[in-house]
Amino acid sequence: MVIKKIELPAFGDHVFYGEWQAYGKPNKVTRQRIYNFVRENDSTFRMNLHIFPMDSIFKAKTSGAHLHPDKLKSISPKDMYPLAGCDVFFKPGQNHFQGAMKKGDCSFEAPNTGTPIYSWSQMKLTGDTFEYLDGWFNLDGSIYYEISKEWYVFDKL
């Protein structure tokens, strides 16, 4: 995963581009996100999550934006895939920030099935790492699709 701070005023003041790449294959992009951080209150930050559409032409035009940020200059929040309730709320801990979506709020229909499910992402930010755990769940809380049993741990370079 590559995360890079970018200037994209349509999304806010503290904006980052995230690109997930297949392991060992940087040209095979599997996910793209725009993250915008805002202060929610004195102890909480909200990470607004903007998901790129699954359109192959859009992906081809925007992949690699961490190296060429101009690829993103014409996009806005209205171009993103709409998923309400998918923001992540961070609170400071000792030497880290711990964050999670509100469980059950990031709901949608599972692709190609129409089954109602929700995503629940949890994150931890330290000075050296970004840690991430995600899964898709049935509305009763049982696992629909387990993305990983273990936390992904990305070292900051």
XYZ file of C-alpha atoms in Angstrom:
157
model
C 0.000 0.000 0.000
C 1.223 3.463 -0.862
C -0.207 6.530 0.896
C 0.805 10.022 -0.123
C -0.354 13.467 0.994
C -1.796 15.367 -1.965
C -3.285 18.774 -2.710
C -6.885 18.211 -3.794
C -8.989 21.134 -2.460
C -12.309 19.617 -3.590
C -11.803 16.965 -0.866
C -10.585 19.257 1.919
C -7.390 20.483 3.553
C -5.741 17.277 4.842
C -6.008 14.894 1.898
C -4.144 11.664 1.168
C -4.202 9.283 -1.781
C -4.057 5.562 -0.974
C -3.261 2.877 -3.522
C -3.307 -0.846 -2.743
C -1.095 -2.870 -5.059
C -0.813 -6.634 -5.480
C 2.155 -7.951 -3.495
C 5.287 -7.655 -5.615
C 3.304 -6.230 -8.561
C 3.174 -2.427 -8.239
C 1.460 -2.091 -11.630
C -1.501 -4.223 -10.485
C -3.669 -1.803 -8.486
C -6.333 -3.512 -6.376
C -7.849 -0.559 -4.456
C -7.722 3.226 -4.558
C -8.917 5.640 -1.893
C -8.912 9.326 -1.043
C -8.678 10.003 2.690
C -9.490 13.401 4.183
C -8.902 14.052 7.878
C -10.976 16.568 9.843
C -11.196 17.287 13.560
C -14.503 15.927 14.838
C -14.121 17.325 18.389
C -11.371 17.840 20.986
C -10.484 14.138 21.138
C -11.621 12.647 17.827
C -10.544 12.923 14.206
C -12.741 11.735 11.352
C -11.169 10.159 8.313
C -13.598 10.713 5.457
C -13.277 7.745 3.136
C -13.745 8.216 -0.612
C -13.792 4.993 -2.642
C -12.847 5.021 -6.309
C -15.390 3.595 -8.742
C -14.759 0.077 -10.079
C -14.637 1.417 -13.634
C -11.576 0.080 -15.485
C -11.151 3.270 -17.549
C -11.268 5.454 -14.408
C -8.773 3.116 -12.701
C -6.404 3.221 -15.705
C -6.494 7.049 -15.738
C -5.826 7.407 -11.993
C -3.559 4.471 -11.045
C -0.087 5.567 -10.026
C -1.284 8.944 -8.752
C 1.193 8.703 -5.858
C 3.891 9.237 -8.517
C 1.827 11.563 -10.732
C -0.665 13.524 -8.576
C -1.890 15.473 -11.638
C -3.850 12.339 -12.567
C -6.294 13.335 -9.794
C -6.625 17.076 -10.471
C -9.995 16.792 -12.242
C -11.766 14.457 -9.782
C -14.132 15.493 -6.999
C -16.141 13.724 -4.290
C -19.072 13.342 -6.703
C -16.864 11.068 -8.881
C -16.355 8.606 -6.033
C -18.390 5.475 -5.270
C -21.056 6.538 -2.758
C -20.903 4.646 0.544
C -22.381 6.525 3.481
C -21.318 5.613 7.000
C -17.827 4.419 6.038
C -15.792 7.113 7.765
C -13.213 6.069 10.375
C -13.074 7.806 13.767
C -9.651 8.092 15.439
C -8.849 8.767 19.075
C -5.360 9.314 20.460
C -3.774 6.561 22.523
C -0.338 6.316 24.055
C 2.047 6.905 21.096
C -0.611 6.036 18.497
C -4.048 6.823 17.089
C -6.664 4.048 17.157
C -9.585 4.219 14.742
C -12.602 2.293 13.506
C -15.772 2.677 11.498
C -18.977 2.686 13.503
C -19.811 -1.002 13.392
C -22.738 -1.677 11.081
C -22.901 1.825 9.546
C -20.939 1.114 6.339
C -23.664 -0.973 4.734
C -24.160 -1.977 1.109
C -25.190 -4.940 -1.021
C -22.568 -7.615 -1.623
C -21.381 -7.496 -5.229
C -23.427 -9.609 -7.643
C -25.655 -11.051 -4.883
C -27.903 -8.287 -3.511
C -27.178 -9.605 0.013
C -27.197 -6.747 2.563
C -23.848 -6.623 4.406
C -21.559 -4.104 6.089
C -17.849 -3.407 6.118
C -16.015 -2.756 9.358
C -12.484 -1.352 9.191
C -10.168 -0.829 12.146
C -6.883 1.084 11.954
C -3.917 2.033 14.085
C -1.426 4.777 13.233
C 1.951 5.008 14.937
C 5.067 6.969 14.082
C 6.414 3.953 12.182
C 3.435 1.913 10.970
C -0.079 1.928 9.590
C -2.057 -1.135 10.701
C -5.315 -2.197 9.118
C -7.966 -4.890 9.648
C -11.096 -5.127 7.514
C -13.939 -7.536 6.930
C -17.435 -7.822 5.502
C -20.217 -8.957 7.813
C -23.818 -10.122 7.556
C -26.313 -7.861 9.300
C -26.421 -10.316 12.258
C -22.646 -9.764 12.769
C -21.494 -13.114 11.378
C -18.645 -13.076 8.866
C -19.689 -12.721 5.236
C -16.155 -12.393 3.834
C -12.990 -12.383 5.904
C -10.417 -10.277 4.093
C -7.682 -11.335 6.516
C -7.511 -12.976 9.942
C -4.412 -10.933 10.732
C -3.856 -7.193 10.772
C -2.047 -5.802 7.753
C 1.016 -3.907 8.992
C 2.594 -1.379 6.633
C 5.914 0.229 7.539
C 6.228 3.938 6.896
C 9.110 4.710 4.586
